[in-house]
Coordinates of C-alpha atoms and ligand atoms in Angstrom, one line a residue:
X5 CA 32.5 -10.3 22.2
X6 CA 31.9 -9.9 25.8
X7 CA 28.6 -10.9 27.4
X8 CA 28.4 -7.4 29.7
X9 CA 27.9 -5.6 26.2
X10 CA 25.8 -7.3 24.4
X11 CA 23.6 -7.1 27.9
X12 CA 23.4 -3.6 27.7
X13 CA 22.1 -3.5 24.4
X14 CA 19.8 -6.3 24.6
X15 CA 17.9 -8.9 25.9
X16 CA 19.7 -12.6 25.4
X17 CA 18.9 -15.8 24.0
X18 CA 22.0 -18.3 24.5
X19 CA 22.9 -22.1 24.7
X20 CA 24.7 -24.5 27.2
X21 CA 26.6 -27.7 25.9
X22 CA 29.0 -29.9 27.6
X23 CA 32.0 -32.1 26.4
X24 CA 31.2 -35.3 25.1
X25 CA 31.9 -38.2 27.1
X26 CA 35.3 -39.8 28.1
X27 CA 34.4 -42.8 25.4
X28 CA 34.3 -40.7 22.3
X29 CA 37.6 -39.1 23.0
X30 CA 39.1 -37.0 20.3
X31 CA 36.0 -36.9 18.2
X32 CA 34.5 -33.8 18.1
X33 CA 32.2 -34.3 15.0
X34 CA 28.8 -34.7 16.9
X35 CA 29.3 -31.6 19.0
X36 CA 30.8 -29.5 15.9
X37 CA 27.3 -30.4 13.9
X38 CA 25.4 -29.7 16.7
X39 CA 26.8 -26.2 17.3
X40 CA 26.6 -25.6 13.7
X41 CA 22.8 -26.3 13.6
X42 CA 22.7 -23.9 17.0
X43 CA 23.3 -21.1 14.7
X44 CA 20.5 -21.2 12.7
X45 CA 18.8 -19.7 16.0
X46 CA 21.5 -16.7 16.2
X47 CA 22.2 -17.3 20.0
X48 CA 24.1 -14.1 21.5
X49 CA 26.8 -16.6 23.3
X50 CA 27.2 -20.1 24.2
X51 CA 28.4 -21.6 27.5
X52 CA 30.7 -24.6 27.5
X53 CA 30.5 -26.6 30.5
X54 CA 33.4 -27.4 32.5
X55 CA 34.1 -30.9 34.5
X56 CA 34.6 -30.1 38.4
X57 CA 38.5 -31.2 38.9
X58 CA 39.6 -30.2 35.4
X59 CA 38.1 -33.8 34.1
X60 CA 37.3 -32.9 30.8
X61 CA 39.6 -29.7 30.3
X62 CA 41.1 -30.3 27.1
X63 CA 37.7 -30.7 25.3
X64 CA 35.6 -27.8 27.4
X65 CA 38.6 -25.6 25.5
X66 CA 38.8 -27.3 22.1
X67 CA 34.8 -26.8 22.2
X68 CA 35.2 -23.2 23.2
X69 CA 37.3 -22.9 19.9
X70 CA 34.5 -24.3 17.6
X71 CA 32.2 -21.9 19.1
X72 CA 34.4 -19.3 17.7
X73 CA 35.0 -20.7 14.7
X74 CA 31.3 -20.6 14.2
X75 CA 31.1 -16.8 14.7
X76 CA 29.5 -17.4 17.9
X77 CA 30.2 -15.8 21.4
X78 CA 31.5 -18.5 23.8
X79 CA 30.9 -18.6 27.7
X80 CA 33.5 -20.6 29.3
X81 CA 32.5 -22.3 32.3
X82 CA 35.7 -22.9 35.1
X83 CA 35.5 -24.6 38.4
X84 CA 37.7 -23.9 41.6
X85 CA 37.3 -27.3 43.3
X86 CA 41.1 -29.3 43.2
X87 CA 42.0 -26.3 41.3
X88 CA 44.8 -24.3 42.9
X89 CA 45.8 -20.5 41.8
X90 CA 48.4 -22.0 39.7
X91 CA 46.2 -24.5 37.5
X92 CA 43.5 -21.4 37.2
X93 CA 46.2 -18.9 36.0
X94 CA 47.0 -21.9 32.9
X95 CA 43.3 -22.3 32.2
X96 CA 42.8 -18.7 32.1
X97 CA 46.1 -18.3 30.5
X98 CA 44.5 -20.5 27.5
X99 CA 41.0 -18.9 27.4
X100 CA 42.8 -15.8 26.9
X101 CA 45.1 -17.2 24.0
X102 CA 42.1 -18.5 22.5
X103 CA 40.4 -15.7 22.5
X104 CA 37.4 -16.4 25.3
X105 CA 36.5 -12.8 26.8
X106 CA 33.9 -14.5 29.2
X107 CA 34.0 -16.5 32.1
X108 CA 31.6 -18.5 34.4
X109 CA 33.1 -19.0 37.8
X110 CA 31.9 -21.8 39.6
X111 CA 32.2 -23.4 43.1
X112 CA 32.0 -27.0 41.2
X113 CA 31.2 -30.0 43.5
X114 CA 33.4 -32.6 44.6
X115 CA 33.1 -35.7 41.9
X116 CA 32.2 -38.9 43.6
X117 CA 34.7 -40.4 41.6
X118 CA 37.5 -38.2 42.1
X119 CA 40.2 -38.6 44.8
X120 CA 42.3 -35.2 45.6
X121 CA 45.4 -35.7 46.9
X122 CA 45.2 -33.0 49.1
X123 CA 42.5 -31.0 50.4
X124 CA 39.9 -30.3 47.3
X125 CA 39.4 -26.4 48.3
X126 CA 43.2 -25.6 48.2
X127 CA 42.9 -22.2 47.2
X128 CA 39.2 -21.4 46.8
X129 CA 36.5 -22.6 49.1
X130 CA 34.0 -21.0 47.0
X131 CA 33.2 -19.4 43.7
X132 CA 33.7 -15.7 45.6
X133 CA 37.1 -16.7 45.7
X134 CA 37.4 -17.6 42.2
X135 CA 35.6 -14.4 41.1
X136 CA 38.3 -12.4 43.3
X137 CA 41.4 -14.0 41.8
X138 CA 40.2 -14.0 38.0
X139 CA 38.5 -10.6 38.6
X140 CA 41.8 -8.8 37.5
X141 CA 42.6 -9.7 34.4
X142 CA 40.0 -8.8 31.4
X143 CA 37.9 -11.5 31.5
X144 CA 33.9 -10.7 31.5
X145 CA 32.6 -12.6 34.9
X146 CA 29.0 -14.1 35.3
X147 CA 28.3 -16.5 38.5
X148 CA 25.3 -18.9 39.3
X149 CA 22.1 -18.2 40.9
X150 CA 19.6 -20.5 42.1
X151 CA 16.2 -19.3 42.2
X152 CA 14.9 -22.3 44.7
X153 CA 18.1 -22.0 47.2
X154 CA 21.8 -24.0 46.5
X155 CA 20.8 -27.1 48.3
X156 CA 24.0 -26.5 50.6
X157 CA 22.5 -23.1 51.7
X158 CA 20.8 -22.5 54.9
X159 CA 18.2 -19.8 53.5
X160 CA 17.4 -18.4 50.7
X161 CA 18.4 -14.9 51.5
X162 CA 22.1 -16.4 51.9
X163 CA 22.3 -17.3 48.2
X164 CA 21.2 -13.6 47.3
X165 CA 23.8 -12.3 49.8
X166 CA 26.3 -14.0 48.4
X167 CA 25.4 -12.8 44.4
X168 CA 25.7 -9.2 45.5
X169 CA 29.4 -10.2 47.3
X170 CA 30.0 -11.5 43.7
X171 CA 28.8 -8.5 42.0
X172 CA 30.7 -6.6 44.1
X173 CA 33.8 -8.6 43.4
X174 CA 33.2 -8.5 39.5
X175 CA 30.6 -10.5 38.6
X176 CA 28.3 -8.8 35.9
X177 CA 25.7 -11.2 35.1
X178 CA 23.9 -14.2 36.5
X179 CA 22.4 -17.6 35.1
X180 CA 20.2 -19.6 36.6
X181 CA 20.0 -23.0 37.9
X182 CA 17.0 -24.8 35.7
X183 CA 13.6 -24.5 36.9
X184 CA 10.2 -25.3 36.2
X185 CA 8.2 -22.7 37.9
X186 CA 8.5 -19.4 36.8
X187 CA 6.3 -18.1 39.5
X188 CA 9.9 -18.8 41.7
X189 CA 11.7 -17.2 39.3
X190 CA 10.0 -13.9 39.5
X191 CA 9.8 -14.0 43.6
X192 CA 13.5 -14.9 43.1
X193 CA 14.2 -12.0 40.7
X194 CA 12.2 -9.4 43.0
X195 CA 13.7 -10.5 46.1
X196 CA 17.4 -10.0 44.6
X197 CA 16.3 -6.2 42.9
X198 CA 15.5 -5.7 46.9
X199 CA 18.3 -6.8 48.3
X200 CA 20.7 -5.0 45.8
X201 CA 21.8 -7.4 43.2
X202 CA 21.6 -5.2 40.0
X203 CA 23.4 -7.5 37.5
X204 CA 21.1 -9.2 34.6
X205 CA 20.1 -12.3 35.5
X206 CA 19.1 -14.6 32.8
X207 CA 16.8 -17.7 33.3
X208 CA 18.1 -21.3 33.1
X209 CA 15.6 -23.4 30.8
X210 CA 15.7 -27.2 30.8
X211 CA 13.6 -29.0 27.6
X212 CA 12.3 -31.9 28.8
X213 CA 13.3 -34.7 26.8
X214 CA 11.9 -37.7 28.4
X215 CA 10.1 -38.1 32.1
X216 CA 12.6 -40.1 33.3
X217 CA 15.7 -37.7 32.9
X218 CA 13.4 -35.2 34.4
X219 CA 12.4 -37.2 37.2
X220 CA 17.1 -37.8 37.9
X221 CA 17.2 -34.3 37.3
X222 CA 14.3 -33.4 39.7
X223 CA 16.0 -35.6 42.7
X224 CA 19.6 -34.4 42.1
X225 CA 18.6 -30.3 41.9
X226 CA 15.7 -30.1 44.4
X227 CA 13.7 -28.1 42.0
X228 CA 10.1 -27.8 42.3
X229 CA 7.9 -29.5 39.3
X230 CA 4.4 -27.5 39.2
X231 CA 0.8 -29.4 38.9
X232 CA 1.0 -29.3 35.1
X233 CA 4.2 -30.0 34.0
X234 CA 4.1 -33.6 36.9
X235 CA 0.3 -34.2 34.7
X236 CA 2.3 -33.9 31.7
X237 CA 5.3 -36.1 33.0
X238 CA 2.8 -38.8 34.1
X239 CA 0.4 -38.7 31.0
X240 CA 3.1 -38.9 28.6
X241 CA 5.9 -41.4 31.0
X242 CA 5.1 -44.5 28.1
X243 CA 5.2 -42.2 25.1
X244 CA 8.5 -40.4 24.4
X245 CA 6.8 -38.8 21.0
X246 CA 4.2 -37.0 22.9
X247 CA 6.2 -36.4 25.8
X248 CA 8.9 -34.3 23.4
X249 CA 5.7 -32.4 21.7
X250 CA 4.4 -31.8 25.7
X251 CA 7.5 -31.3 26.7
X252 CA 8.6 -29.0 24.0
X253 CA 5.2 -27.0 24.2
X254 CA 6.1 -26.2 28.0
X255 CA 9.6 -24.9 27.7
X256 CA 8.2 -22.8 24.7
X257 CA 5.6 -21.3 26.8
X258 CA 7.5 -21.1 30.1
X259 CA 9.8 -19.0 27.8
X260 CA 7.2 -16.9 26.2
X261 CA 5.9 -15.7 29.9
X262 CA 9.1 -15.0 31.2
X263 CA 10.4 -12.9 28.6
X264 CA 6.9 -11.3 28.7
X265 CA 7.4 -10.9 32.2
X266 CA 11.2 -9.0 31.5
X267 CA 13.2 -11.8 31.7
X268 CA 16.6 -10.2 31.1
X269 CA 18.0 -13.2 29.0
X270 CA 17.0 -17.1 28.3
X271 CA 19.6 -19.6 28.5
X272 CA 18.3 -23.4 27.2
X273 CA 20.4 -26.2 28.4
X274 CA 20.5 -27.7 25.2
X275 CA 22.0 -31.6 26.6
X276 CA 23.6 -31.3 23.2
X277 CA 19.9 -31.5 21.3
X278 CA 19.6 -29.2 18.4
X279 CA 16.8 -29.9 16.8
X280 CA 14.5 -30.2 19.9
X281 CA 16.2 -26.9 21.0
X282 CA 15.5 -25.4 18.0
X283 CA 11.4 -26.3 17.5
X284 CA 11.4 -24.5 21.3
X285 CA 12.7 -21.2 20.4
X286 CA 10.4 -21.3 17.3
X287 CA 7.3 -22.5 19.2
X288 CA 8.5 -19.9 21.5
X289 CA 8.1 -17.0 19.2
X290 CA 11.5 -15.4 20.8
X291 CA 13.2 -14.3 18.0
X292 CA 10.2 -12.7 16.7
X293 CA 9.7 -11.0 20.0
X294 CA 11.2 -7.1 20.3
X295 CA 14.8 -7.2 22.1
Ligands
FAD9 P1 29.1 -20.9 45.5 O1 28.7 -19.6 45.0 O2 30.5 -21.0 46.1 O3 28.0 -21.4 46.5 C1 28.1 -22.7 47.1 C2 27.4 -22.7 48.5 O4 28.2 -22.0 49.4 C3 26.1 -22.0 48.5 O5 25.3 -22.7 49.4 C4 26.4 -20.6 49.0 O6 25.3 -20.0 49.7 C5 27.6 -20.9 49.9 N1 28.5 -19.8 50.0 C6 29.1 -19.2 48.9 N2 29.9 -18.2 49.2 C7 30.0 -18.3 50.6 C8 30.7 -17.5 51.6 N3 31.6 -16.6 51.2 N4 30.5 -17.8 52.9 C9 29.6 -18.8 53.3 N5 28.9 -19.5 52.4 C10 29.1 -19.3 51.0 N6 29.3 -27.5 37.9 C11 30.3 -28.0 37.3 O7 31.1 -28.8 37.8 N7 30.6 -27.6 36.0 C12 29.9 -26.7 35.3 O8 30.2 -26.4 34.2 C13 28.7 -26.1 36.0 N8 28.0 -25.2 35.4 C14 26.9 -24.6 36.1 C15 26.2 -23.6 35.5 C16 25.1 -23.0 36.2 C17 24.3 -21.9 35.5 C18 24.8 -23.5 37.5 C19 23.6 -22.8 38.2 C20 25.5 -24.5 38.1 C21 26.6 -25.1 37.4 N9 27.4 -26.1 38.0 C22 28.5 -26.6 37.3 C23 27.1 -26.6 39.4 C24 27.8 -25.8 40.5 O9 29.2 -26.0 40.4 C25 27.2 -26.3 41.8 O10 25.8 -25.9 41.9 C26 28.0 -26.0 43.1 O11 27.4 -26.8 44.2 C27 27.9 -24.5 43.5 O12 28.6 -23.7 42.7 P2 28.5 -22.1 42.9 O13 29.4 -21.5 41.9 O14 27.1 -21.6 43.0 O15 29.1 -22.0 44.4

């Protein structure tokens, strides 16, 4: 089903995984189980992440498949960096024989441990591009949005020109990078409605597992970590138990107040956790909430 649809009927709840790892190569089980257990919450799609360079590309499609073979709506994620208009036009090619009616089009950033032997941008410098050239074919587009600025971006008011460039090219929804502040998200949300952006633009929701992966993920995004959720982080750093239950309790309620607040759809970047996921959205009382 496409993703522009279902947008117009309701609000969203949906789910990001990624490949598995290079080491367990071929075996699919764990991420097949995990999906299955993602049912139980009746997400309305789920994104598949995509490696920048094509690294994983055989999997990000083979996963795409379970997805449908679970009845669920997939989101396939694609990336333009190394990618030229030929490589694209195969990937798409195979989404389309699959049977994937939506697409996330991505910059992607250069892997550190990737060498291109030519230029990495040969046919798209940015996502824009990538939105133009897929735009065509029947493909439902969405694009990132970053509610605290892309750390390459000069201003803030660039990122939001460049969403309504890639709504004009196609693009009919937006998810966001994670963040911890909804405050941010709602200035964000405003400031794009002002400037024009009228596509949905569903909020990016990262459980917090442990205060260590928060900390990485803090440093490598730039995202801001409010007064309570840094007391939590430091109260809990020794006790992953309690830091899960914490943890858990603040995506659930971050959740709660944005779809109070209108939030046009929630998507939980599940790192491949189900059941952690799962105690969120009930804790979250989302799927008791009206659409
Ligand atoms: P762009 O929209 O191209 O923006 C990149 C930078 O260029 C920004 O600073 C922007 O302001 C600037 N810019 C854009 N267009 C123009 C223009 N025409 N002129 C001048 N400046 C411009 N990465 C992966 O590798 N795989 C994934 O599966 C993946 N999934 C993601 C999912 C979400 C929801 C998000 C938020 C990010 C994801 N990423 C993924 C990371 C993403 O690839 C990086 O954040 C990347 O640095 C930017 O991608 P983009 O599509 O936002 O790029």
């Amino acid at each position: 089903m496409r993703i522009d649809s279902i947008l117009r009927e309701r609000r969203t709840l949906s789910f990001e995984v990624f490949p598995p790892k290079q080491e367990h190569d071929g075996d699919l089980s764990g991420i097949r189980g995990t999906l299955a257990a993602l049912t139980a919450a009746s997400p309305d799609f789920v994104s598949v992440t995509y490696g920048a360079g094509g690294q994983n590309r055989p999997r990000a499609l083979e996963i795409a498949e379970i997805v449908l073979s679970l009845e669920m709506t997939p989101l396939s994620h694609l990336t333009a960096v190394g990618y030229t208009k030929e490589d694209t036009a195969r990937v798409t090619g195979a989404l389309s024989r699959l049977g994937v009616e939506n697409v996330l089009a991505l910059r992607g950033d250069v892997p550190a441990d990737m060498k291109f032997p030519q230029d990495p941008w040969v046919d798209f410098r940015y996502a824009l591009d990538l939105v133009k050239f897929i735009a065509p074919q029947r493909f439902c587009l969405s694009g990132a949005a970053y509610p605290e600025k892309h750390p390459e971006s000069p201003h803030p008011d660039r990122d939001v020109e460049v969403m309504s460039l890639k709504e004009r090219a196609g693009v009919s929804f937006f998810i966001t990078q994670l963040f911890f502040d909804n405050d941010l998200f709602f200035k964000f949300r405003d400031g794009c409605r002002e400037a024009g952006v009228h596509a949905p633009i569903l909020a990016g929701i990262m459980p917090i597992f442990k205060a260590q992966q928060i900390r990485r993920i803090v440093e490598i995004s730039g995202c801001s970590v409010p007064a309570k959720l840094e007391a939590i982080l430091d109260r809990y750093a020794d006790n992953d138990a309690a830091m899960k239950d914490a943890g858990s309790d603040y995506a659930a309620s971050q959740i709660t107040e944005l779809w109070s607040g209108g939030v046009e759809g929630v998507h939980i970047y599940t790192m491949n956790k189900s059941s952690q996921v799962l105690d969120i959205v009930a804790r979250s009382g989302l799927r008791e909430a009206k659409p």
